[in-house]
Short mmCIF file of C-alpha atoms and ligand atoms in Angstrom, two decimals:
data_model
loop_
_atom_site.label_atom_id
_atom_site.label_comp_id
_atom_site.label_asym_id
_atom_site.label_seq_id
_atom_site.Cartn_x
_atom_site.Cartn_y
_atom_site.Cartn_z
CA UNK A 29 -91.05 7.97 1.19
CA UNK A 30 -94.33 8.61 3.55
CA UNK A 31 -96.67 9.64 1.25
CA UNK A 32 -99.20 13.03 2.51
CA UNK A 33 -102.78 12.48 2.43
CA UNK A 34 -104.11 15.29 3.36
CA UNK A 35 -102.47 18.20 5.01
CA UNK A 36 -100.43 16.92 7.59
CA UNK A 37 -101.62 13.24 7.39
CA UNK A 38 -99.18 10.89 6.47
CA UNK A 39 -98.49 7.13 5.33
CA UNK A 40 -95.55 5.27 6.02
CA UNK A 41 -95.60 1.55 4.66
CA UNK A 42 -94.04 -0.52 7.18
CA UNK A 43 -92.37 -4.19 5.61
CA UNK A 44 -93.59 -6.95 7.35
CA UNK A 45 -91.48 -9.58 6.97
CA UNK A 46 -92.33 -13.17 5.87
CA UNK A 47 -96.30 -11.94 6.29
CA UNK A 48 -98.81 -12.83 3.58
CA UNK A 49 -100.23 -9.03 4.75
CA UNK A 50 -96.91 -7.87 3.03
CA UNK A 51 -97.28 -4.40 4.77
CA UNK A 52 -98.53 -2.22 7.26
CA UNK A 53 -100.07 1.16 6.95
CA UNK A 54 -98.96 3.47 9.96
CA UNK A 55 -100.11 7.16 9.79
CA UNK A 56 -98.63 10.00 11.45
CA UNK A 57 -100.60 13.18 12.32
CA UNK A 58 -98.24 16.14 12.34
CA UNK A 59 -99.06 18.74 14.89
CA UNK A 60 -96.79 21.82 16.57
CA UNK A 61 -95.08 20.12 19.02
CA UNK A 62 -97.54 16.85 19.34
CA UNK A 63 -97.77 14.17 16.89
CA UNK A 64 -99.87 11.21 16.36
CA UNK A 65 -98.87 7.96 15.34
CA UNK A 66 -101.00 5.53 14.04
CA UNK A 67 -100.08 1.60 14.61
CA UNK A 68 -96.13 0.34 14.43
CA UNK A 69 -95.60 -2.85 13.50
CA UNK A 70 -94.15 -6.11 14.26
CA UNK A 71 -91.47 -5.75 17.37
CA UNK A 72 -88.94 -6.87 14.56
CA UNK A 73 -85.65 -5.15 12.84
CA UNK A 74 -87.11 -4.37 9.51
CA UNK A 75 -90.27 -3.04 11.16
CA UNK A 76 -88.43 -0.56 13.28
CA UNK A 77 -86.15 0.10 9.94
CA UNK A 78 -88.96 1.15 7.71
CA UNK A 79 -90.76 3.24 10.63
CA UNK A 80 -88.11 4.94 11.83
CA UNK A 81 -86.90 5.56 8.16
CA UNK A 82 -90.24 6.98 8.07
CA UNK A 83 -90.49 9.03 10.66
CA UNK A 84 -86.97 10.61 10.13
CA UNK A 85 -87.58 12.14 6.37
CA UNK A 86 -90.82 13.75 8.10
CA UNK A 87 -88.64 14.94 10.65
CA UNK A 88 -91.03 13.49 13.69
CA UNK A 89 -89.05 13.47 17.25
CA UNK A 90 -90.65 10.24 18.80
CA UNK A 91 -90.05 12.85 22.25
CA UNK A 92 -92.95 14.65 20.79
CA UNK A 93 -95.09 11.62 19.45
CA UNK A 94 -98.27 9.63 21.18
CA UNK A 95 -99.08 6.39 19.92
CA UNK A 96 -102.28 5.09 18.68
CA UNK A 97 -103.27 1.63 18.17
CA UNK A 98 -106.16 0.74 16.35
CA UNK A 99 -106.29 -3.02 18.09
CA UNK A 100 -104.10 -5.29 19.88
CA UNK A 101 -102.74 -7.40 16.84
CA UNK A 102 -98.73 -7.46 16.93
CA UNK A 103 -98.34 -6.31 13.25
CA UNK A 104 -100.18 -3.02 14.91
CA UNK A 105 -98.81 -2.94 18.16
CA UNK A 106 -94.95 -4.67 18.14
CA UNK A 107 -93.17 -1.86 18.30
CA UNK A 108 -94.62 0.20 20.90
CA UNK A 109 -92.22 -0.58 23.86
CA UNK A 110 -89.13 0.55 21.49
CA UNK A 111 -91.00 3.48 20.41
CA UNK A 112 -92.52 5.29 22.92
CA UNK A 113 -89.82 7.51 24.71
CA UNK A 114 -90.80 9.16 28.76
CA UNK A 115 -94.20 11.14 29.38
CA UNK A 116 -95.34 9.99 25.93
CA UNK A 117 -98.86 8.15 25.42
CA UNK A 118 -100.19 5.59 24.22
CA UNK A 119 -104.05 5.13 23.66
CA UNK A 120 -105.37 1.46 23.29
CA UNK A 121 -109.42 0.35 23.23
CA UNK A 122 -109.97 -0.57 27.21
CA UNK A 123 -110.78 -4.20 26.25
CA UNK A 124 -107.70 -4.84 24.59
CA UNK A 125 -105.73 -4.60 27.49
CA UNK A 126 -105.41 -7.71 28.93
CA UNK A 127 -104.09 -9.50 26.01
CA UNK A 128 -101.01 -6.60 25.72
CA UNK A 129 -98.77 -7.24 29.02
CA UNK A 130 -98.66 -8.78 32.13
CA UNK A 131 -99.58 -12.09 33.66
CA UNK A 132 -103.28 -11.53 31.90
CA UNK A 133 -101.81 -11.98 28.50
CA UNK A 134 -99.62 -15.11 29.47
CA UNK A 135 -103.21 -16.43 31.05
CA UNK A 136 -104.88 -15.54 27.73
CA UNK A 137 -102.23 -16.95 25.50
CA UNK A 138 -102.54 -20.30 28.13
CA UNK A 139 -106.42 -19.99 27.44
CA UNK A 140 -105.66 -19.84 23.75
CA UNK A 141 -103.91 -23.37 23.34
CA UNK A 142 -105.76 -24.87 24.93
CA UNK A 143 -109.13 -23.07 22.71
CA UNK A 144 -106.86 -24.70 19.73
CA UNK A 145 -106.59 -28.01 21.00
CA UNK A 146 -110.46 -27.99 21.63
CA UNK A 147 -110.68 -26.99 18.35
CA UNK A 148 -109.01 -30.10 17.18
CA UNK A 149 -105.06 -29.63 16.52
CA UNK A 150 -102.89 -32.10 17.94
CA UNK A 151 -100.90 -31.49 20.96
CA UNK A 152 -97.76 -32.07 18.51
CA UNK A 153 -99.12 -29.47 16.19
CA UNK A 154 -100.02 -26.63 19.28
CA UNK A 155 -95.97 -27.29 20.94
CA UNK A 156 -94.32 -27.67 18.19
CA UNK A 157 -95.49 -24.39 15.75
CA UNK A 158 -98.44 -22.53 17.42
CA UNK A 159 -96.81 -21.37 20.39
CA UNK A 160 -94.13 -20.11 18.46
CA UNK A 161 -96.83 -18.02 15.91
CA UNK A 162 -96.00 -14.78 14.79
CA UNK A 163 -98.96 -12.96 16.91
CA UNK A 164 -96.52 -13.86 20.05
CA UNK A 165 -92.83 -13.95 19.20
CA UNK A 166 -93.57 -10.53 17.50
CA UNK A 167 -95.49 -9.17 20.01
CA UNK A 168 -94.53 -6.53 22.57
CA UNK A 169 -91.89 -6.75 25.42
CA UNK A 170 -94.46 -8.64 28.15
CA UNK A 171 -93.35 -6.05 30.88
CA UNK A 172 -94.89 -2.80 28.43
CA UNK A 173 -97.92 -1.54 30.84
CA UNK A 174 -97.59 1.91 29.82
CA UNK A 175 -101.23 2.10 28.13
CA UNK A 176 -103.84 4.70 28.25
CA UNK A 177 -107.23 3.25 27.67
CA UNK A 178 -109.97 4.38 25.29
CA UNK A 179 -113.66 4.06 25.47
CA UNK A 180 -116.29 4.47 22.07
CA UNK A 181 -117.02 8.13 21.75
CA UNK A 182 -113.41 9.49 23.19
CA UNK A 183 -111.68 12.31 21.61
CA UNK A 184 -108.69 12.79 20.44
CA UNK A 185 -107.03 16.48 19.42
CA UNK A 186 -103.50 16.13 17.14
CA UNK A 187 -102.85 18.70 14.35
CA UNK A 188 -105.73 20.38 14.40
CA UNK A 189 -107.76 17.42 13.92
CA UNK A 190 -110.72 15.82 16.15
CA UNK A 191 -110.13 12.24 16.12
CA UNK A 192 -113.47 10.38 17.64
CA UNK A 193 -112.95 6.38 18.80
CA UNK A 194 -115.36 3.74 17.35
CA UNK A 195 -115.95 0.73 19.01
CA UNK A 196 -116.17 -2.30 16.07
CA UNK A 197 -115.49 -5.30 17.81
CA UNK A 198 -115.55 -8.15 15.87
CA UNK A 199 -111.18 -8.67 14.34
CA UNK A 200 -110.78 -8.10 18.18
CA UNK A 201 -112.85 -7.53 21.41
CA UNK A 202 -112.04 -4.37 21.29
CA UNK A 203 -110.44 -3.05 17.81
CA UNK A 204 -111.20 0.75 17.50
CA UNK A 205 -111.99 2.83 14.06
CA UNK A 206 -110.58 6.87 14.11
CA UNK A 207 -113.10 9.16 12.74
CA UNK A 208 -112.68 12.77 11.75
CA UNK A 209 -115.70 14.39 10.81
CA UNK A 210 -114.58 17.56 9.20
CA UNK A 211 -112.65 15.48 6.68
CA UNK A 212 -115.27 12.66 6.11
CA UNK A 213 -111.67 10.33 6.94
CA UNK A 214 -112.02 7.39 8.91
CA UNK A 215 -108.94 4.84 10.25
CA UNK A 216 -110.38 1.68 9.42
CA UNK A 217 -107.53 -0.29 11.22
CA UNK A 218 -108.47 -4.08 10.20
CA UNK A 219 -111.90 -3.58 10.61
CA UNK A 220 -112.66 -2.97 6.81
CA UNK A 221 -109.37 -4.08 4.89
CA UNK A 222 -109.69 -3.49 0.91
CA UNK A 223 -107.27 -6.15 -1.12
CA UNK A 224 -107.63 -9.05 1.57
CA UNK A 225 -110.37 -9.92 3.74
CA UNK A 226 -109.92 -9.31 7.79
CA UNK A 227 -109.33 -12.44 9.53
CA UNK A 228 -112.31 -13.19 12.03
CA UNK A 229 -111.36 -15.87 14.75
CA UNK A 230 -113.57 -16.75 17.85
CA UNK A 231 -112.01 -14.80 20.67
CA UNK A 232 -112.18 -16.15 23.96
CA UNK A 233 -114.24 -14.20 26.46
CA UNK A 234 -116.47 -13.64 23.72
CA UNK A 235 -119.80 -15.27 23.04
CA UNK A 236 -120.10 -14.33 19.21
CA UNK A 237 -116.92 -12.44 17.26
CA UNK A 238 -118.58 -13.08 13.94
CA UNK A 239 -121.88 -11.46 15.09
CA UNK A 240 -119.80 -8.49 16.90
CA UNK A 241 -118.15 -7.80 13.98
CA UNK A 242 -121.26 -8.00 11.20
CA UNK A 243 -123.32 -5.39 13.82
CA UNK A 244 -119.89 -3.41 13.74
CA UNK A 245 -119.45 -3.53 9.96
CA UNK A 246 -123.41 -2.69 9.66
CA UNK A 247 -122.79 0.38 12.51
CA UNK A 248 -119.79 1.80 10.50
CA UNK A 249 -121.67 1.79 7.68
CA UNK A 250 -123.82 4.18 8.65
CA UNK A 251 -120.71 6.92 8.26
CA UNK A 252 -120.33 9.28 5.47
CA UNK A 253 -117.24 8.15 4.84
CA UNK A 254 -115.12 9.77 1.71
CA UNK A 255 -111.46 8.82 2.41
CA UNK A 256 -110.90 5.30 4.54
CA UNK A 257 -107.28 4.52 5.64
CA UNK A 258 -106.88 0.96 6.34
CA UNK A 259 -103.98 -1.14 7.73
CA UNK A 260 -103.17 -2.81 5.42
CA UNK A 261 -102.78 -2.24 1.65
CA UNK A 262 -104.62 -0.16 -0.58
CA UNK A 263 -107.79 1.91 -0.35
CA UNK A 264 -111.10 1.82 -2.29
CA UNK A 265 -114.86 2.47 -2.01
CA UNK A 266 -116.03 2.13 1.90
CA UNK A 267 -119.78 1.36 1.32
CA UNK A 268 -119.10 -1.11 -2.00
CA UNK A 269 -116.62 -2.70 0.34
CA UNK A 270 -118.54 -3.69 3.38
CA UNK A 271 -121.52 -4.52 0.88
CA UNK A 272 -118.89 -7.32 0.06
CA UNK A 273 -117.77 -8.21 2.77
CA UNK A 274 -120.92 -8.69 4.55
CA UNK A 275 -122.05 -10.78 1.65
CA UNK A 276 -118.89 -12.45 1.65
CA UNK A 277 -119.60 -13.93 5.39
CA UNK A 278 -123.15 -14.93 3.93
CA UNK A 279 -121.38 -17.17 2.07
CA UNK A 280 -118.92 -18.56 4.36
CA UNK A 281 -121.93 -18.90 6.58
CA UNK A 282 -123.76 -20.89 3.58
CA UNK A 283 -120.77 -23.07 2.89
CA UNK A 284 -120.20 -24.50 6.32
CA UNK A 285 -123.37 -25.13 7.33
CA UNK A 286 -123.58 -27.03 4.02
CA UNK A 287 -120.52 -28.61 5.03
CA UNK A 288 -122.12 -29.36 8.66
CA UNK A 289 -125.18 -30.88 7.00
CA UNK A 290 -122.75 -33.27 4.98
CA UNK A 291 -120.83 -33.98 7.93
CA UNK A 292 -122.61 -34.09 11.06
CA UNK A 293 -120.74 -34.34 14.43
CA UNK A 294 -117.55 -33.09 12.61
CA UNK A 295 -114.41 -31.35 14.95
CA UNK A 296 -113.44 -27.51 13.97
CA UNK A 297 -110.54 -28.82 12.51
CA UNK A 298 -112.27 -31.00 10.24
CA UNK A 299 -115.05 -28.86 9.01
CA UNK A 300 -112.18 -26.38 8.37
CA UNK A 301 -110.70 -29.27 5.93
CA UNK A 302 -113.53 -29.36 3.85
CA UNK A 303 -114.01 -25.74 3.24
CA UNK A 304 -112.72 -23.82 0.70
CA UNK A 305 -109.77 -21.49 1.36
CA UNK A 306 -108.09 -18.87 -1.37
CA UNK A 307 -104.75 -20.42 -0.76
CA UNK A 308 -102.06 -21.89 -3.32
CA UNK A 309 -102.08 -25.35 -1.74
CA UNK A 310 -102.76 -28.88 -2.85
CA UNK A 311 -104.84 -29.60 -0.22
CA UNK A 312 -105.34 -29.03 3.92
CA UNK A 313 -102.96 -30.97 4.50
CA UNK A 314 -100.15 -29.16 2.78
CA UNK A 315 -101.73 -25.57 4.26
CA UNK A 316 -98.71 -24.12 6.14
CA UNK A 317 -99.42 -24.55 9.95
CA UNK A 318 -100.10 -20.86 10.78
CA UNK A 319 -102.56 -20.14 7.84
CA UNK A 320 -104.61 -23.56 9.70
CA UNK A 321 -104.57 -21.60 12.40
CA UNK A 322 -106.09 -18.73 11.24
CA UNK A 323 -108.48 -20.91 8.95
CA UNK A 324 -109.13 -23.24 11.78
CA UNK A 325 -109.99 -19.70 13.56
CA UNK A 326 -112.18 -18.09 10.89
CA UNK A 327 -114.12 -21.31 10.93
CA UNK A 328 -114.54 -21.33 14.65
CA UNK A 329 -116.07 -18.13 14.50
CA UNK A 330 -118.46 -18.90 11.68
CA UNK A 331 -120.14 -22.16 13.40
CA UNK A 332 -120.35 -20.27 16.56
CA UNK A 333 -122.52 -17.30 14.83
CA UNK A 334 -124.69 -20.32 13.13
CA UNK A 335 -125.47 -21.80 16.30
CA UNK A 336 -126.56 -17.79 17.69
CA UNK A 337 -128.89 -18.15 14.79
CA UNK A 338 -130.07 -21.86 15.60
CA UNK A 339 -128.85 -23.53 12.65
CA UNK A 340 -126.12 -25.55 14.54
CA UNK A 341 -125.77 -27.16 17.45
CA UNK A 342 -122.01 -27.65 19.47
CA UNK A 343 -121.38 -30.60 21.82
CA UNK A 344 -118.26 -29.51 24.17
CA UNK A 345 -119.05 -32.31 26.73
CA UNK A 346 -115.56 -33.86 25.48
CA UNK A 347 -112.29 -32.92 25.15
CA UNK A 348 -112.85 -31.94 21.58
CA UNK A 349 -115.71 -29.61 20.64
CA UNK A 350 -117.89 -31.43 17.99
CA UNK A 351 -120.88 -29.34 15.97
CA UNK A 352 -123.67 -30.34 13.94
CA UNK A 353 -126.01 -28.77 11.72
CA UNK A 354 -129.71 -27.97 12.65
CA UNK A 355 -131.64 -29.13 9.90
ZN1 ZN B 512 -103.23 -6.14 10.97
#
């Protein structure tokens, strides 16, 4: 059952199948006639089952309901071509649009292998699993252009509620926050996650996602924020939570330079290998192939904010990006 959080401000916890994230949080804004909602889901059966279940003991008409996505991510933004019925909108940060539809996407996805294989996977590794990862057979129809772009500072009006966009880059170029200022609340989307820590990958088309999104986490901070809704999980304390997670990237920052002193002239792949990762696995080499990925990612991102702040230096005159720690 969707559970109210304040008046007219709903959850609905969305299954996401065989995902470590377990679930999604969408939200729904009830209004007379015109209805938010808040981020879908994976474009899979028992994503659509749980929404729609959703949806229907609130009695929401989807003929009445705009769509909101807090960033491009498929476990966000799946289901929005199945959703969205005729006249209906559906607001996206302006950024994120090239990775949703359209020849742009298949150019980014293109752009993406061949990031990974720079990175250091093997071409096995990339055509055999990657191109078959869960952020793209999950994803939206590829024909979907039906997006309404949002810049920071837009405004937003559904059940009586102001709803202000803030730009935190950082999980994505261009992931928004939702902030309503009469009610202290604040959509968090993935930017500040509670129970698991918001993956951070190096983004192509982006010169620093790590920095982006420790300036964003710093920015948000700065709101008086009393009830956060994230997307996935639970709630908790706002402030205490990007106090950890700010120190939390410290560390990760701390542990692979130390690994890049160790280990100079080391691939991403490798330096990812001799980090540690809260997994339950032997060792890298048993890590299943998509939670590399991300790992592989999160690492990425973390050598290219040490080398913003001079302490490492990349050599991408190969084939194979190789870094090294400035010492
Ligand atoms: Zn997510």
């Amino acid at each position: 059952m969707p559970e109210e959080i304040i008046k007219g401000i709903y959850r609905i916890r969305v299954n996401l199948p065989n995902s470590p994230l377990k679930l999604l949080n969408s939200y729904i804004i009830i209004g007379e006639g015109e209805n938010l909602l808040i981020d879908t889901g994976f474009n899979r059966p028992e994503c659509l089952e749980s929404l729609t279940e959703g949806l229907k003991a609130l009695g929401v008409k989807m003929e009445e309901t705009d769509i909101l996505l807090t960033h491009l991510h498929a476990d966000h933004s799946g289901l929005v071509p199945k959703l969205i019925k005729n006249g209906r909108r559906v607001f996206i940060g302006r950024d994120e649009l090239p990775w949703m539809y359209g020849e742009t996407r298949s150019i980014l996805w293109e752009l993406d292998n061949i990031k990974v294989s720079r990175e250091g996977f093997s071409e096995e590794v990339i055509e055999k699993h990657l191109i078959k990862a869960p952020s793209r057979n999950m994803a939206s129809e590829p024909d979907f252009d039906g997006f309404t772009p949002l810049d920071d500072g837009d405004i937003l009006s559904y059940g009586g509620y102001e709803l202000r966009a803030v730009l935190t880059p950082g999980h994505t170029p261009a992931h928004m926050c939702f902030w309503i200022e009469d009610e202290k609340l604040m959509f968090t989307g993935d930017h500040v996650l509670f129970d698991i820590t918001p993956n951070i990958t190096l983004w192509n088309f982006v010169e620093d996602s790590l920095g982006d999104y420790l300036h964003s986490l710093r920015e948000i901070d700065k709101y008086d924020v009393r009830i956060a809704l994230p997307g996935h999980r639970e709630t908790g304390d706002f402030h205490g939570r990007i106090a950890e997670l700010l120190k939390h990237h410290e560390e990760r920052l701390d542990e692979c330079y130390k690994v890049l002193c160790e280990n100079p002239d080391s691939t991403i792949y490798e330096v990812s290998g001799k980090m540690s990762w809260k997994i339950r696995c032997n060792s890298w080499e048993d890590f299943p192939i998509t939670q590399k990925w991300f790992a592989v990612g999160e690492c990425h991102s973390h050598l290219r904010h040490l080398e913003t702040r001079g302490l490492a230096v990349r050599d991408d005159s190969e084939d194979t990006i190789l870094y090294r720690a400035v010492q």
